[in-house]
Coordinates of C-alpha atoms in Angstrom, one line a residue:
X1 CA 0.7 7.6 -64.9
X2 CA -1.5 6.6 -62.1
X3 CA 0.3 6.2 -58.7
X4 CA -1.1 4.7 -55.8
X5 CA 1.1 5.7 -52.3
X6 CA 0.8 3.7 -49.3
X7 CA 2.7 4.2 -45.8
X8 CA 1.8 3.9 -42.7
X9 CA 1.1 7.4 -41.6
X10 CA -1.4 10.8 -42.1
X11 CA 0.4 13.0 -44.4
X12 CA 1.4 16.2 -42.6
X13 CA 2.6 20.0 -44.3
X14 CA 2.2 21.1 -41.0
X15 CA 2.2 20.0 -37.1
X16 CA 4.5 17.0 -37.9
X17 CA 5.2 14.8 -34.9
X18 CA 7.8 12.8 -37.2
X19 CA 9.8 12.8 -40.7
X20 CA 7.8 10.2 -42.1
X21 CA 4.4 12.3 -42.4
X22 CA 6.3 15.4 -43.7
X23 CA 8.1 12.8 -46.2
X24 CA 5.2 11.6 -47.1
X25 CA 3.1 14.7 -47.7
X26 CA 5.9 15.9 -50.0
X27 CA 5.6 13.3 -52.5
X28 CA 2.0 13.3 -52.5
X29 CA 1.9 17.1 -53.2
X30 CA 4.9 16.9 -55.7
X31 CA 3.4 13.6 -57.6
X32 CA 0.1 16.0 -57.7
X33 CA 1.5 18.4 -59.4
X34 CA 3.2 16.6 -62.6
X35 CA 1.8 16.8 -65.3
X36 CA -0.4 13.4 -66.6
X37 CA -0.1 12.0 -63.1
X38 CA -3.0 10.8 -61.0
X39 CA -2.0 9.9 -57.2
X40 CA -4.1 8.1 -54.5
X41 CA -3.3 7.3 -50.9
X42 CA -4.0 4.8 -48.4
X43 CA -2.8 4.4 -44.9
X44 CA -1.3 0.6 -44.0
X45 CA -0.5 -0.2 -40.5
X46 CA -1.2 -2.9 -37.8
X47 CA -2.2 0.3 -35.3
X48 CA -3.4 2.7 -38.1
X49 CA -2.8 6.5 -36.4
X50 CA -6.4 8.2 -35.1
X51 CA -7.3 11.2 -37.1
X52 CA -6.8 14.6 -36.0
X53 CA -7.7 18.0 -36.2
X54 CA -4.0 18.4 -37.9
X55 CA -4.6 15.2 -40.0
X56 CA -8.1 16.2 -41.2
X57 CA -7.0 19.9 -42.8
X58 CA -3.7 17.9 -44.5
X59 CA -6.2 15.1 -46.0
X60 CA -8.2 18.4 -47.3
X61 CA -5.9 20.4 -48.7
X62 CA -4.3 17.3 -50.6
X63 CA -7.9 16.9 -51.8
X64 CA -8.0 20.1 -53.5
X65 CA -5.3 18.7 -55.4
X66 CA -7.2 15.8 -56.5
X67 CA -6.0 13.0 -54.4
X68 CA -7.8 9.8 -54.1
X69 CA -7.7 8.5 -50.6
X70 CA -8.3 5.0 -49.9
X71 CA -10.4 3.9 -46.4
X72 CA -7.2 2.9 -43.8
X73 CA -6.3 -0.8 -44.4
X74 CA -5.8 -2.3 -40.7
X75 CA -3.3 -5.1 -41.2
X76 CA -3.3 -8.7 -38.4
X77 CA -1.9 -8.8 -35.2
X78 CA 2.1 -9.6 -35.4
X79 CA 3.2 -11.8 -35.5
X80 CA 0.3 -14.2 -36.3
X81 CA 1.9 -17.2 -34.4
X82 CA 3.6 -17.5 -31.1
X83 CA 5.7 -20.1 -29.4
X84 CA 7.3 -22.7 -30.6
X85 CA 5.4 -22.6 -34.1
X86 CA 6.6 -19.2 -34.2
X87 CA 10.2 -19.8 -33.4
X88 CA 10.0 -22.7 -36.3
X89 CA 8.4 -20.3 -38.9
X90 CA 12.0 -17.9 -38.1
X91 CA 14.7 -20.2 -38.7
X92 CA 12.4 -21.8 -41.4
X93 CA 12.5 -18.6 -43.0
X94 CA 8.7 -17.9 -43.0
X95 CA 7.8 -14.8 -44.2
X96 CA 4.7 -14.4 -42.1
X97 CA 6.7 -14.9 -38.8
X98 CA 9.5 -12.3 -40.2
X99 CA 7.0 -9.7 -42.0
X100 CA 4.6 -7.5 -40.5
X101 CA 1.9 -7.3 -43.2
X102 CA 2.9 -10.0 -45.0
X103 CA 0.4 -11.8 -47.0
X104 CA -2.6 -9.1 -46.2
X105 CA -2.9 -7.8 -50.0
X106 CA -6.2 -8.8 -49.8
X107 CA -6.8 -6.2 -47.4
X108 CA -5.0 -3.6 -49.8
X109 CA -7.1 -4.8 -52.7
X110 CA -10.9 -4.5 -50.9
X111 CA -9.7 -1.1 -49.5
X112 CA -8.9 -0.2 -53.3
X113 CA -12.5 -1.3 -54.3
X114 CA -13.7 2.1 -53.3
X115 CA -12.1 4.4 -55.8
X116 CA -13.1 1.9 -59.2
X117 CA -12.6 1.7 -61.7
X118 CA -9.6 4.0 -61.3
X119 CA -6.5 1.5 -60.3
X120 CA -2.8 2.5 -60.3
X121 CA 0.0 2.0 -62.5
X122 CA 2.8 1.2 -59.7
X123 CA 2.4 0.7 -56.0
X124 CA 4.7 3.0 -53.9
X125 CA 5.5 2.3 -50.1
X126 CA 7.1 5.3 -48.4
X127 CA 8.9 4.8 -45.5
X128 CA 6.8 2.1 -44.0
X129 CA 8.0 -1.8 -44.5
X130 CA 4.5 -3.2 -43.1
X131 CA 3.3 -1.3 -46.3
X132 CA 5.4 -2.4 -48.4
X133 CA 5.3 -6.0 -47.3
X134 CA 1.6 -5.8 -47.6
X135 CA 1.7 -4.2 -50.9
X136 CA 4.1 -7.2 -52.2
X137 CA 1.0 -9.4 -54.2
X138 CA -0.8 -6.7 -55.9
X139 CA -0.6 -6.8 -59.6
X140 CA 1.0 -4.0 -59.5
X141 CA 4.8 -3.5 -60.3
X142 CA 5.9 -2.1 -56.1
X143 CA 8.9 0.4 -55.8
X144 CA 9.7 1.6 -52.2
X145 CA 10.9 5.0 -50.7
X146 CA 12.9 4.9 -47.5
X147 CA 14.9 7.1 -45.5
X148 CA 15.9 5.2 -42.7
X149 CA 18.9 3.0 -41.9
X150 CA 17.1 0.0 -39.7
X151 CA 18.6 -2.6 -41.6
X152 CA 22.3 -2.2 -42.2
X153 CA 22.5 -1.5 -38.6
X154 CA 20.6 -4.4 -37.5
X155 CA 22.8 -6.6 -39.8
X156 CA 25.8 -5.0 -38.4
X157 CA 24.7 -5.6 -34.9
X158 CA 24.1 -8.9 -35.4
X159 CA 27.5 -9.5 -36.4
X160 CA 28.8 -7.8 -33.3
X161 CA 26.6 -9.9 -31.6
X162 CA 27.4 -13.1 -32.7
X163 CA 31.6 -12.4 -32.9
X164 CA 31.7 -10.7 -29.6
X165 CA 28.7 -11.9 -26.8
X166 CA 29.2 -15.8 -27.7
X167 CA 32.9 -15.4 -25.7
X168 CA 32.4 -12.7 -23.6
X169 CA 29.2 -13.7 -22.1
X170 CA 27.7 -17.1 -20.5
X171 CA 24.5 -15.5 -21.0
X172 CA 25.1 -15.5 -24.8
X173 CA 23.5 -19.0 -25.1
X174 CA 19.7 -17.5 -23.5
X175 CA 20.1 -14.4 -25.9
X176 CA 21.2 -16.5 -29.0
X177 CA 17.5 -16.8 -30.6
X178 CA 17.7 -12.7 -31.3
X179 CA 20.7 -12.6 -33.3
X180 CA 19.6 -15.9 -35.1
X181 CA 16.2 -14.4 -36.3
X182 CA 17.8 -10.7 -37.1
X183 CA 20.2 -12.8 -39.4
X184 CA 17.0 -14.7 -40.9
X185 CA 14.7 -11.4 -41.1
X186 CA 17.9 -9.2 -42.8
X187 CA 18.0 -12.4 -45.7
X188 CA 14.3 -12.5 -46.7
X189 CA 14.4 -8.9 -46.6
X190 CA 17.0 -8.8 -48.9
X191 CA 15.1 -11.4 -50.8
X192 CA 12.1 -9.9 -50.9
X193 CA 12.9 -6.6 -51.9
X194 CA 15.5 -7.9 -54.7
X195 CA 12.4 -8.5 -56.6
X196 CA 11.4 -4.9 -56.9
X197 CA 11.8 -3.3 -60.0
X198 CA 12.9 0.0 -58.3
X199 CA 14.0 1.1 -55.1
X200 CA 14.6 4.8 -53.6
X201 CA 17.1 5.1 -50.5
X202 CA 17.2 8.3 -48.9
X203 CA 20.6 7.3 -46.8
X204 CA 23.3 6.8 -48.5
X205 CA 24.7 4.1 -46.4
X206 CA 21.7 1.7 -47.0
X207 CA 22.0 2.1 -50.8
X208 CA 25.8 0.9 -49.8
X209 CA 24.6 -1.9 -47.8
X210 CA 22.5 -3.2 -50.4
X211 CA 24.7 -2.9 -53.2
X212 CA 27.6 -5.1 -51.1
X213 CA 24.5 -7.9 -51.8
X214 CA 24.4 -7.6 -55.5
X215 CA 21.3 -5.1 -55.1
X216 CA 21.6 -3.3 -57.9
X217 CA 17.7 -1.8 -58.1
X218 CA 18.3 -0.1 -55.2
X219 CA 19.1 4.0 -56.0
X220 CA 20.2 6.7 -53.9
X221 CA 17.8 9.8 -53.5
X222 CA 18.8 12.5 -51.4
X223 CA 16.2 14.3 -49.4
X224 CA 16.0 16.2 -46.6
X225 CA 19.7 14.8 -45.3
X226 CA 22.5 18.4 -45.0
X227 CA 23.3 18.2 -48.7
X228 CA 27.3 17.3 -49.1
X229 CA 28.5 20.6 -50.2
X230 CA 26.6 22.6 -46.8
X231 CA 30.1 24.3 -44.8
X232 CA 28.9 22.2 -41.6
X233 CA 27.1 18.8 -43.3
X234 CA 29.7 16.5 -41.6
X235 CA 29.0 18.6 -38.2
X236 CA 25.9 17.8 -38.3
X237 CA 26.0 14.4 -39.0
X238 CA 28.2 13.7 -36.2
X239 CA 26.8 15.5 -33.8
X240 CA 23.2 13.2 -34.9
X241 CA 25.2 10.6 -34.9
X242 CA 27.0 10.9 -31.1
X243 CA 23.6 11.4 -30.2
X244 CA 22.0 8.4 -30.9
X245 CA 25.0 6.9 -29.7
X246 CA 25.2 8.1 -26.2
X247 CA 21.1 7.6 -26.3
X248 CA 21.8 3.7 -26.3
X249 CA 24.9 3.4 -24.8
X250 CA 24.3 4.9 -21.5
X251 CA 20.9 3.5 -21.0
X252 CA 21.4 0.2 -18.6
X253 CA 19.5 -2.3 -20.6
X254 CA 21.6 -1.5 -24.0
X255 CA 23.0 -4.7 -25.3
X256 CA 26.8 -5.4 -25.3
X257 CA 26.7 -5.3 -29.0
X258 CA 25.4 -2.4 -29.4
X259 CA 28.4 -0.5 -26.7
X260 CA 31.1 -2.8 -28.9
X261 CA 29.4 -0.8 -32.3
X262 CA 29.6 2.4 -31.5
X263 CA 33.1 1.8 -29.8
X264 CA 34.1 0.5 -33.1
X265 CA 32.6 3.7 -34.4
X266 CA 34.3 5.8 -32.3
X267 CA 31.7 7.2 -30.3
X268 CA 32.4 5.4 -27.3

């Protein structure tokens, strides 16, 4: 099986600034290593990452293992319309006003020009929606990897949002645009990604949130999460979890929504 990985990072074994690199450099190195499998990599992103020193040795060593690396696709400006036009394309649904990369496979495609005739069996985005958006028009079946749970919370915050701020606040009317679009951008992102063939979730509670939408190709994949049956998993969890709570509930500018969430969640 040939397997081409996109995100929207350099893949890191060591000096790893965030998850995503170290995620990414696992499944590169693992995919390597099966038997039958060819991998190739190419980095995706409006504001592709300057190489390193770091960067350079991890691009070597995975090298050595045989790895194809595309040149780094640099997708449009987002989003590619402003203004009224742009605020038209939200509620209309448009995925080029909701999508960062949407529409670019081109770019994808001339980028994979470079390592012909050798082309891949199934595209697969790690942890990077640009990628994955920009991946969606290959002729290549697409199945993502994620970790992250962006979009159940957004959802949920919307909801907040829209039950709580329209009667507590007079200024709910100025900031009603920002819940309208998150509602728009969490359906064609459920849309979208409905017509993947496979999905990997490394948070639990995003494969959740999906299946309550009739989701079923989405599949839970536990990674570098405690493991359930660890003495202080829930601990742990908790004690992430009152952090990024108290991070956005005692900064000024945090949103009423977001205070009436975590309340709800009991950190607050």
């Amino acid at each position: 099986m040939r397997v081409l990985v996109v995100s929207a990072v350099h893949p890191l074994g060591e000096g790893v600034g965030q998850a995503a690199e170290m995620a990414v450099w696992e499944i590169l190195h693992r995919l390597a290593g099966e038997q039958g499998c060819e991998v190739a990599y190419g980095l995706v992103s409006a504001r592709p990452p300057a190489p390193t020193e770091t960067s350079e040795i991890g691009y070597a060593a995975l090298r050595n293992l045989g790895i194809r690396f595309l040149p780094p696709v640099t997708l449009d400006p987002f989003p590619p319309f402003h203004g009224l036009r742009y605020w038209m394309g939200v509620l209309a649904g448009d995925r080029r006003a909701l999508l960062r990369g949407w529409g670019q496979s081109d770019k994808l495609r001339t980028a994979m020009q470079t390592i012909v005739p050798w082309e891949p069996d199934v595209v697969l985005p790690v942890w990077s929606y640009e990628a994955t958006y920009c991946a969606v028009g290959l002729s290549y079946p697409v199945c993502q990897f994620h970790g992250n749970p962006d979009h159940n919370l957004i959802d949920a915050f919307n909801r907040v949002a829209w039950r709580w701020e329209r009667v507590a606040s007079a200024r709910w009317l100025a900031a009603c645009p920002k819940p309208t679009a998150g509602r728009v951008l969490e359906f064609v992102h459920r849309r979208v990604l409905s017509e993947f063939p496979l999905i990997w979730e490394n948070a639990r509670n995003d494969v959740d949130y999906y299946h309550a939408y009739g989701m079923t190709n989405v599949h839970y994949l536990r990674n570098m999460w405690p493991p359930p049956e660890d003495d202080d998993c829930f601990a742990r969890r908790d004690m992430l979890g009152a952090g990024y709570a108290a991070k956005n509930l005692w900064q000024p500018w945090a949103p009423r929504g977001d205070r009436e969430y975590f309340r709800a969640l009991g950190y607050w």
